[in-house]
XYZ file of C-alpha atoms in Angstrom:
452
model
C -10.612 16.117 28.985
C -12.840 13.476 27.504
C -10.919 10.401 26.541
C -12.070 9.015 22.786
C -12.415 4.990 23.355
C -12.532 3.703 19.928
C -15.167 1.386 21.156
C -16.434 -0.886 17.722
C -20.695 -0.950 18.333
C -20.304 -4.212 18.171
C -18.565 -7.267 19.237
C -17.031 -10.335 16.945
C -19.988 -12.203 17.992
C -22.804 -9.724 17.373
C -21.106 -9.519 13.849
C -20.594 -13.670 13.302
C -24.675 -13.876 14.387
C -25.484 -11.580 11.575
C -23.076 -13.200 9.098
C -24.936 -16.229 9.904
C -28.339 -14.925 9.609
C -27.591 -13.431 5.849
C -25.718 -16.887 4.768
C -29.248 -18.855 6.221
C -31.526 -16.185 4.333
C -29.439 -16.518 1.249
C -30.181 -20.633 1.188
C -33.877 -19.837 2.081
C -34.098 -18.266 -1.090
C -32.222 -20.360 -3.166
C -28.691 -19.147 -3.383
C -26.281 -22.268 -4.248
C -23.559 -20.063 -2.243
C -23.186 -16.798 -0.561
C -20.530 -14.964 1.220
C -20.775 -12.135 3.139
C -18.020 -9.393 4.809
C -19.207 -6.929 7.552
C -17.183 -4.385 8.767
C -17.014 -1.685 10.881
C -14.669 1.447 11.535
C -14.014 4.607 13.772
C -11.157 6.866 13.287
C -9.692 10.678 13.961
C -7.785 12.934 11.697
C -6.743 16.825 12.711
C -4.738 18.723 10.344
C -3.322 21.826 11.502
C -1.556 24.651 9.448
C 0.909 27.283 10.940
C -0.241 26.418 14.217
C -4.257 26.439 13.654
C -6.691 23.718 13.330
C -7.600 23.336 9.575
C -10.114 19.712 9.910
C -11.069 17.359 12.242
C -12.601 14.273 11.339
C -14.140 11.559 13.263
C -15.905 9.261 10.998
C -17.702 6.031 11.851
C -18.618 3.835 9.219
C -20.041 0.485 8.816
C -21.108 -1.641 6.057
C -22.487 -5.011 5.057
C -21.746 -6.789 1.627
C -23.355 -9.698 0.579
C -22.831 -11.914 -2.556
C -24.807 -14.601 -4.034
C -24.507 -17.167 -6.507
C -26.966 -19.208 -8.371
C -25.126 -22.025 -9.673
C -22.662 -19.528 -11.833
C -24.633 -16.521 -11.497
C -23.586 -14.491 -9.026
C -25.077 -11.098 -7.556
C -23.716 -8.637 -5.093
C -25.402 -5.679 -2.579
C -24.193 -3.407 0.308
C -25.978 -2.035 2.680
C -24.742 0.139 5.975
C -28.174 -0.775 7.815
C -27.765 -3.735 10.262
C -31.402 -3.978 10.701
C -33.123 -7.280 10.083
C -34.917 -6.028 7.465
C -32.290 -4.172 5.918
C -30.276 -7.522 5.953
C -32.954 -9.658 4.335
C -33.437 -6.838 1.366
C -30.025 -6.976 0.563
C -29.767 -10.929 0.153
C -33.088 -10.107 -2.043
C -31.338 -7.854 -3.591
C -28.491 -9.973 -4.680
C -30.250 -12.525 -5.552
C -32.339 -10.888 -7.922
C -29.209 -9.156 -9.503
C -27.745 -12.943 -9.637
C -30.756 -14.025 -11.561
C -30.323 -11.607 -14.262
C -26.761 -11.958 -14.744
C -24.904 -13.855 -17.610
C -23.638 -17.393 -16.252
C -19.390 -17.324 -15.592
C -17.710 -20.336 -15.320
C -15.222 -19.410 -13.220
C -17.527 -17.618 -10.921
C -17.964 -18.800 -7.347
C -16.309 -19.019 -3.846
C -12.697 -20.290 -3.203
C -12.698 -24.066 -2.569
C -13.287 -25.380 0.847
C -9.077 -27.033 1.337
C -7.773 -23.653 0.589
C -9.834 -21.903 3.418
C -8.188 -20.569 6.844
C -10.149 -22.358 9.238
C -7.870 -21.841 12.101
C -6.295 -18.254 11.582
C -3.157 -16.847 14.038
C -3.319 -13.486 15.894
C -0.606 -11.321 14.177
C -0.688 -8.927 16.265
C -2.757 -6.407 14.455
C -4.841 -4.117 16.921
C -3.249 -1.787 18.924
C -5.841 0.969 20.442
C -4.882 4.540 20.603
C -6.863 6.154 22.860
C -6.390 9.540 21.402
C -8.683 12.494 21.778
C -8.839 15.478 19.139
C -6.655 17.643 22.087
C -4.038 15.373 21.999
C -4.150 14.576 18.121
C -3.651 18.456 17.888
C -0.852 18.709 20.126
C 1.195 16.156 18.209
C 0.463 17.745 15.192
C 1.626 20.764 16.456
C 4.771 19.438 17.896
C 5.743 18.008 14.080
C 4.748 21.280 12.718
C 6.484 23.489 15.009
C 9.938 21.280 14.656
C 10.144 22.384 11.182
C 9.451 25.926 11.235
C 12.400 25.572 13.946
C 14.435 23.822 11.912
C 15.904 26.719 10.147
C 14.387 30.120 9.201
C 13.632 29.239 5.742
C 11.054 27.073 6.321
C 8.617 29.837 5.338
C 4.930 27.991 5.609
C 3.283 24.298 5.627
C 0.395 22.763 3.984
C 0.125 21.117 7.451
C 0.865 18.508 9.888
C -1.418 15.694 9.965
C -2.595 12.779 12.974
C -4.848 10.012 11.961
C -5.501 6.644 13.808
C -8.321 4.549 12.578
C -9.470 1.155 14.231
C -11.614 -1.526 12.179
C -12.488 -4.748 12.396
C -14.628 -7.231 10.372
C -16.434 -10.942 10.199
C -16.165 -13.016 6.492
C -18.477 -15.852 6.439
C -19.372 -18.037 3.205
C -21.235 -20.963 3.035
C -18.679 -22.955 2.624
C -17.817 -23.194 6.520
C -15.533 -20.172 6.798
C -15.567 -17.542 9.287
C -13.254 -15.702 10.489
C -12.130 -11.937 10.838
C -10.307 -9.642 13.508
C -9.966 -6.073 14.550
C -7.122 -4.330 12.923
C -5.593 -0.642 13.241
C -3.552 1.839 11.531
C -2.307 5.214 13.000
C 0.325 8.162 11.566
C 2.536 11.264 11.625
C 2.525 13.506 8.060
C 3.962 16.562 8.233
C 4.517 18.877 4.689
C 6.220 21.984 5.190
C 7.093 24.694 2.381
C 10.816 26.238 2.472
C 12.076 29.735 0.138
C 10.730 32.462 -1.060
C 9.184 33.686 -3.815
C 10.319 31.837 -7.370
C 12.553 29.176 -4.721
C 9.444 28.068 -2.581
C 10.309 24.393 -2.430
C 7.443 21.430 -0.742
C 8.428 18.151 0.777
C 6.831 16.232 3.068
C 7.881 12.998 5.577
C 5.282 10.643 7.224
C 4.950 7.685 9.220
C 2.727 5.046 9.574
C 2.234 2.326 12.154
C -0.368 -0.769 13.637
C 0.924 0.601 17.051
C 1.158 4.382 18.291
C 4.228 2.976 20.309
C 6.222 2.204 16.938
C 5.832 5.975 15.931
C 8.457 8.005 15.514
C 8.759 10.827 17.607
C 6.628 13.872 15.959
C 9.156 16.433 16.504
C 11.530 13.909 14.636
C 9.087 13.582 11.814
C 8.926 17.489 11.391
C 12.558 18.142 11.709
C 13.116 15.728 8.669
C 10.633 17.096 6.400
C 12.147 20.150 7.213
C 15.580 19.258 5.716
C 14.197 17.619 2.510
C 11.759 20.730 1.664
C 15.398 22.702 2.542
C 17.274 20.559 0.644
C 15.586 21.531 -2.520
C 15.736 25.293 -2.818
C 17.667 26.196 -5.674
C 16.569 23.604 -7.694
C 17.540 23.715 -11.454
C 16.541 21.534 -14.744
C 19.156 19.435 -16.329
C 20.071 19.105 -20.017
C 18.453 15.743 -21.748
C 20.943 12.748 -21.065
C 21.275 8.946 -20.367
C 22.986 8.403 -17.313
C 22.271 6.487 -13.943
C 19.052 6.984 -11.668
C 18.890 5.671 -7.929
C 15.667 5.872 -6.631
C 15.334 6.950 -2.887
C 13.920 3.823 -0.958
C 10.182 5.775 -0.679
C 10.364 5.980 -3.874
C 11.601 2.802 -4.969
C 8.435 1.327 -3.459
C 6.964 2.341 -6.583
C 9.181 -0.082 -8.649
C 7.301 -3.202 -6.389
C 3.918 -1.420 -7.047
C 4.659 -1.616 -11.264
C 5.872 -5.211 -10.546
C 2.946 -6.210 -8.472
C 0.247 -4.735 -10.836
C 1.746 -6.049 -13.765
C 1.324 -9.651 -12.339
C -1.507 -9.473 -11.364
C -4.451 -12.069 -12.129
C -6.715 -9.205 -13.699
C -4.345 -7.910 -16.083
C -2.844 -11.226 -16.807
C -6.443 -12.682 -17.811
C -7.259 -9.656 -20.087
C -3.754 -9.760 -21.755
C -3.186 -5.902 -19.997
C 0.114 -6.774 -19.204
C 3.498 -7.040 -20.491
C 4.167 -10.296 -18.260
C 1.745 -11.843 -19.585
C 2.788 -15.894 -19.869
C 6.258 -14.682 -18.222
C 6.031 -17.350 -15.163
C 9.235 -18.874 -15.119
C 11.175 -16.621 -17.242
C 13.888 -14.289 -16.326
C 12.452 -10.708 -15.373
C 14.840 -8.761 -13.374
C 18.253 -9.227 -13.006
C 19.827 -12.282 -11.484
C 20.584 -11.355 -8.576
C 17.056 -9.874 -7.341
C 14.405 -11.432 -5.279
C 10.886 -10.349 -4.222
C 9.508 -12.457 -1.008
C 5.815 -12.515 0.126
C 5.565 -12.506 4.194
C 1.364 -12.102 5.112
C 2.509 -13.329 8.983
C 4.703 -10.731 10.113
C 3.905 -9.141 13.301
C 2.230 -5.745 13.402
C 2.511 -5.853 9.113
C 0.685 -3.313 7.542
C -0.012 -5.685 4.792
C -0.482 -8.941 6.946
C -3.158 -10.996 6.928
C -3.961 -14.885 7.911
C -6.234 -14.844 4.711
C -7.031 -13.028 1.769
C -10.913 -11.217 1.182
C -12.121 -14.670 0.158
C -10.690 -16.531 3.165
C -7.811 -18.460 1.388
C -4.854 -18.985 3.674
C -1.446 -16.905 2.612
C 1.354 -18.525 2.779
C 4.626 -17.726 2.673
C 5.889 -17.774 -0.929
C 9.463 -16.538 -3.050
C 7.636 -14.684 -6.225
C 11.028 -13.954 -7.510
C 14.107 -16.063 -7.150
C 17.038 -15.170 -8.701
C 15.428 -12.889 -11.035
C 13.189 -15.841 -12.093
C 9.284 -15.332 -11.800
C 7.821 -17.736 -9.725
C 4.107 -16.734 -9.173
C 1.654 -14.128 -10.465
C -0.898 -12.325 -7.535
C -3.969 -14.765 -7.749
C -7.864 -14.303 -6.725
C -10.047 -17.166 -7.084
C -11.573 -15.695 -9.976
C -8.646 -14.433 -12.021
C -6.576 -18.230 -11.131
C -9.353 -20.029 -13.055
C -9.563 -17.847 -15.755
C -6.179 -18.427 -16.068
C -6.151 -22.056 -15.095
C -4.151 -21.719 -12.358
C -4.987 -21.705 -8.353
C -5.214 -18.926 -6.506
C -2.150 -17.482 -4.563
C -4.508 -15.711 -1.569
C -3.977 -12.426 -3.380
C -7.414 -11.426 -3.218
C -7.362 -8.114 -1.799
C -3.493 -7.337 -3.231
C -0.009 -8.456 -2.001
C 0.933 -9.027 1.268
C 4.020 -7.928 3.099
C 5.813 -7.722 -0.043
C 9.938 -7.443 -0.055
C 12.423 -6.841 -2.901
C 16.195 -7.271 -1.715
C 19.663 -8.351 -3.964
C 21.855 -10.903 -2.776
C 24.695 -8.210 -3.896
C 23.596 -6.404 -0.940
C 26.442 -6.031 1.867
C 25.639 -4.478 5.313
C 27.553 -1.776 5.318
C 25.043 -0.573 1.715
C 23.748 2.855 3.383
C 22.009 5.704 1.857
C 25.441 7.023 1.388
C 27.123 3.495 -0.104
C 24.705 3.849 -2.781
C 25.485 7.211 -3.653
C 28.516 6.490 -4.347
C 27.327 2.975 -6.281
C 25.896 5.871 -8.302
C 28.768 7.355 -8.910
C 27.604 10.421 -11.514
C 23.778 10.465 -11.801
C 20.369 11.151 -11.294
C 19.129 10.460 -7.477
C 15.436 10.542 -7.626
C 13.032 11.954 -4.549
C 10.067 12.437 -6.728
C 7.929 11.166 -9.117
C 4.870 12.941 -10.763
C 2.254 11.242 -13.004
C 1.127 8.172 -13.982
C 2.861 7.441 -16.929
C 3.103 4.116 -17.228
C 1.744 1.705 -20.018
C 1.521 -1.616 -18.356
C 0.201 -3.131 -22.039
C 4.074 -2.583 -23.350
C 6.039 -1.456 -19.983
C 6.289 2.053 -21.407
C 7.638 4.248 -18.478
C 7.500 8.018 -18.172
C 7.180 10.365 -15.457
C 8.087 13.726 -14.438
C 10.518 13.936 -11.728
C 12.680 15.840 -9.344
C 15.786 15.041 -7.564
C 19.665 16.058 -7.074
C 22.124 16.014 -9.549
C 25.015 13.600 -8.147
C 29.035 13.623 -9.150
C 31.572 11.142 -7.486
C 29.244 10.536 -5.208
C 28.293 14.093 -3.648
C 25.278 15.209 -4.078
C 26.145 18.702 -6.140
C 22.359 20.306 -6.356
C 18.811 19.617 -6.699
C 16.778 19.436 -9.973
C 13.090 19.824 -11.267
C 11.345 19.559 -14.185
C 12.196 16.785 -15.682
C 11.152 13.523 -16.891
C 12.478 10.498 -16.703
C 11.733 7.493 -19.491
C 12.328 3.852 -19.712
C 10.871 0.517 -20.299
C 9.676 -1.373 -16.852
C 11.556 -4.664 -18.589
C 14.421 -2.500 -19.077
C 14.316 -1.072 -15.752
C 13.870 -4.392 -13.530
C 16.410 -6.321 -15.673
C 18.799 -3.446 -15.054
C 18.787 -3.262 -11.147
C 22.694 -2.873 -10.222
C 22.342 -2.395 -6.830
C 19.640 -2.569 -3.434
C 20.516 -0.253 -0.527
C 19.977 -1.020 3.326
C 18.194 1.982 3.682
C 15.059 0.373 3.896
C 11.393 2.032 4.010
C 7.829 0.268 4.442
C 5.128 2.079 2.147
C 2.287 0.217 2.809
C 2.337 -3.232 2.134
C 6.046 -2.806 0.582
C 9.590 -2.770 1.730
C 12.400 -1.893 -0.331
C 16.211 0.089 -0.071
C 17.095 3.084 -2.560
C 17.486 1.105 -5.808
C 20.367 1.986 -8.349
C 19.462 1.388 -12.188
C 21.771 1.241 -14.678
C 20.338 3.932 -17.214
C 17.644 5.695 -17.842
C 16.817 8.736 -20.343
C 16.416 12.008 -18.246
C 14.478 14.701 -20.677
C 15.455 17.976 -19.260
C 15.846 21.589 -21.166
């Protein structure tokens, strides 16, 4: 069995050398400032379907980006050849772009006192040295667990594996450099329960820095097992207002509508109903959103954003309060603020209610529900983040007294994001990370379910 090493082609070195030949070329030619990111990765994914191997993918990529700036014109090119010539074209080639470009004023590289010159290891690279044998046994394992689950579990769409290690150098010419290898593997498995009109799909994954934080795959299998069984007989409702707790995957989503409509880009281009809301009550009082970019083995942690600003720490929302927006360079100085060291998106990103108690399970919050809609799905992207417009179809279980009574599909549900966030009654301890976002099963007040 030939072991796959996941060894990068080059070392942090080899890829700092290169940074600094491109940022001396770029001067040469009469760039007032350049920055440059090079990156490479290797990964392995094998998805297998009722026991077969459907893909396997090994990809290597790597790529150089370069941009430029001519007093406030600035210029950008990519190339994936590390050649010397290759390297020198590409600084031509942003520099001639840069040239031709319309002067910005609030185009150019972060300022040198907001830089990370001395970054921390958080812990971030944890080799898996998996070959596509063993990727396919796992998958199988997950795969098999929930066809045993229970007979009904009729087919799949598959069982997935993937690990992927990177790593990368950011230089500018303002005396940062700095970068680190990073990795990301995970467990997917989506199997199909029923028959006939009552086929029903779900699906359960995990995602981890480390292999060793994985759950088991036979675990991950069993579970998606239950959900996709959990959903046979599933039947529409009748249009109503009434309560809807999102499950904690889902509630993830919430964060992502928060994050994106506080963001710098949509803030500058007035794309956003929080636009000028900094300091005003959005959600209800007793809701808070932290920012963590140091914790250990964080999927979203970093020791500096894409444009090598330190991240700090940071409450966004305190007691319902807004206290900062998601900041680039760029988008803080159109706005004539400083950046936040969001470049690249949020980081570690955490939404909890002082209301919360300990004992606030999955099951606590079905019965903060009470009667209502408990949501597992969400379809579409039907949200207007110009007026906070929110509508998308959905699926779920219809809940009474706290007991779930049977699952539903076809249905949308509709509100307003301000309605929704300033209507939060409740945060579960049921807590899930979806990417860079951590969040319980969140209970909102009401919502308008359009059924049959």
């Amino acid at each position: 069995m030939v072991v796959q090493r996941h060894v990068f082609l080059h070392t942090q070195m080899q890829l700092k050398n290169i940074a600094a030949d491109i940022l001396r070329y770029a001067k040469t030619l009469g760039a007032t400032d350049a920055a440059t990111e090079i990156s490479e990765s290797d990964g392995l994914s094998v998805l297998v379907r009722r026991g077969k191997v459907e893909t396997i993918e090994h990809n290597h990529n790597k790529i150089i980006g370069v941009t430029l700036f001519i007093g406030q014109k600035r210029g950008n090119a990519s190339t994936s050849d590390f050649s010397p010539t290759a390297l020198r074209d590409t600084v031509a080639a942003a520099y001639d772009i840069a040239r031709f470009t319309a002067e910005d004023n609030c185009a150019g590289l972060a300022e040198a006192d907001l830089l990370e010159m001395h970054p921390s290891d958080l812990d971030l690279f944890h080799p898996w040295t998996l070959d596509t044998e063993g990727a396919i046994n796992i998958a199988n394992r997950a795969e098999q667990a929930a066809f045993d689950t229970d007979p009904q579990i009729c087919n799949s769409e598959g069982a997935c594996v993937s690990t992927q290690h990177a790593q990368f150098i950011l230089a500018t010419s303002r005396g940062f450099v700095g970068g680190y290898p990073y990795s990301c593997h995970s467990i997917s498995c989506a199997p199909i329960s029923g028959s006939g009109q009552q086929m029903q799909r779900d699906n359960w994954y995990m995602t981890c820095r480390s292999a060793s934080d994985l759950a088991m795959p036979e675990e991950i299998g069993r579970y998606a097992a239950e959900r996709a069984l959990a959903r046979i007989g599933a039947r529409r409702l009748s249009t109503r207002r009434c309560p809807v707790l999102f499950e904690a995957p889902l509630a993830v989503s919430i964060l992502d509508a928060f994050v994106q409509a506080t963001s710098g880009g949509a803030l500058y281009r007035k794309m956003s109903f929080l636009t000028d809301s900094f300091g005003k009550l959005i959600f209800s009082p007793h809701i808070q959103v932290y920012e963590d970019p140091h914790v250990l083995r964080g999927l979203g942690s970093a020791p500096f954003d894409s444009e090598g600003v330190r991240t700090t720490k940071r409450e966004v929302v305190r007691d319902g309060i807004l206290q900062g927006y998601f900041l680039s360079t760029y988008s803080a100085r159109k706005l004539g603020l400083k950046t936040t060291g969001n470049a690249g998106g949020s980081h570690n990103l955490s939404l909890t209610s002082t209301l919360t108690c300990e004992d606030d399970n999955f099951q606590a919050m079905l019965y903060k529900l009470g009667t209502g809609l408990l949501l597992t799905e969400l379809m579409g992207q039907g949200i207007n983040f110009v007026t906070g417009d929110y509508s998308r179809g959905a699926s779920g279980f219809w809940v009474e007294d706290g007991q779930i009574q049977y699952p539903v599909e076809e249905i949308t549900v509709a509100s307003t994001l301000q309605q929704m966030f300033s209507q939060i009654v409740a945060i579960g301890t049921d807590k899930v990370i979806r990417g860079t976002k951590k969040t319980g099963s969140i209970l909102i007040d009401q919502m308008m379910i359009a059924g049959q």
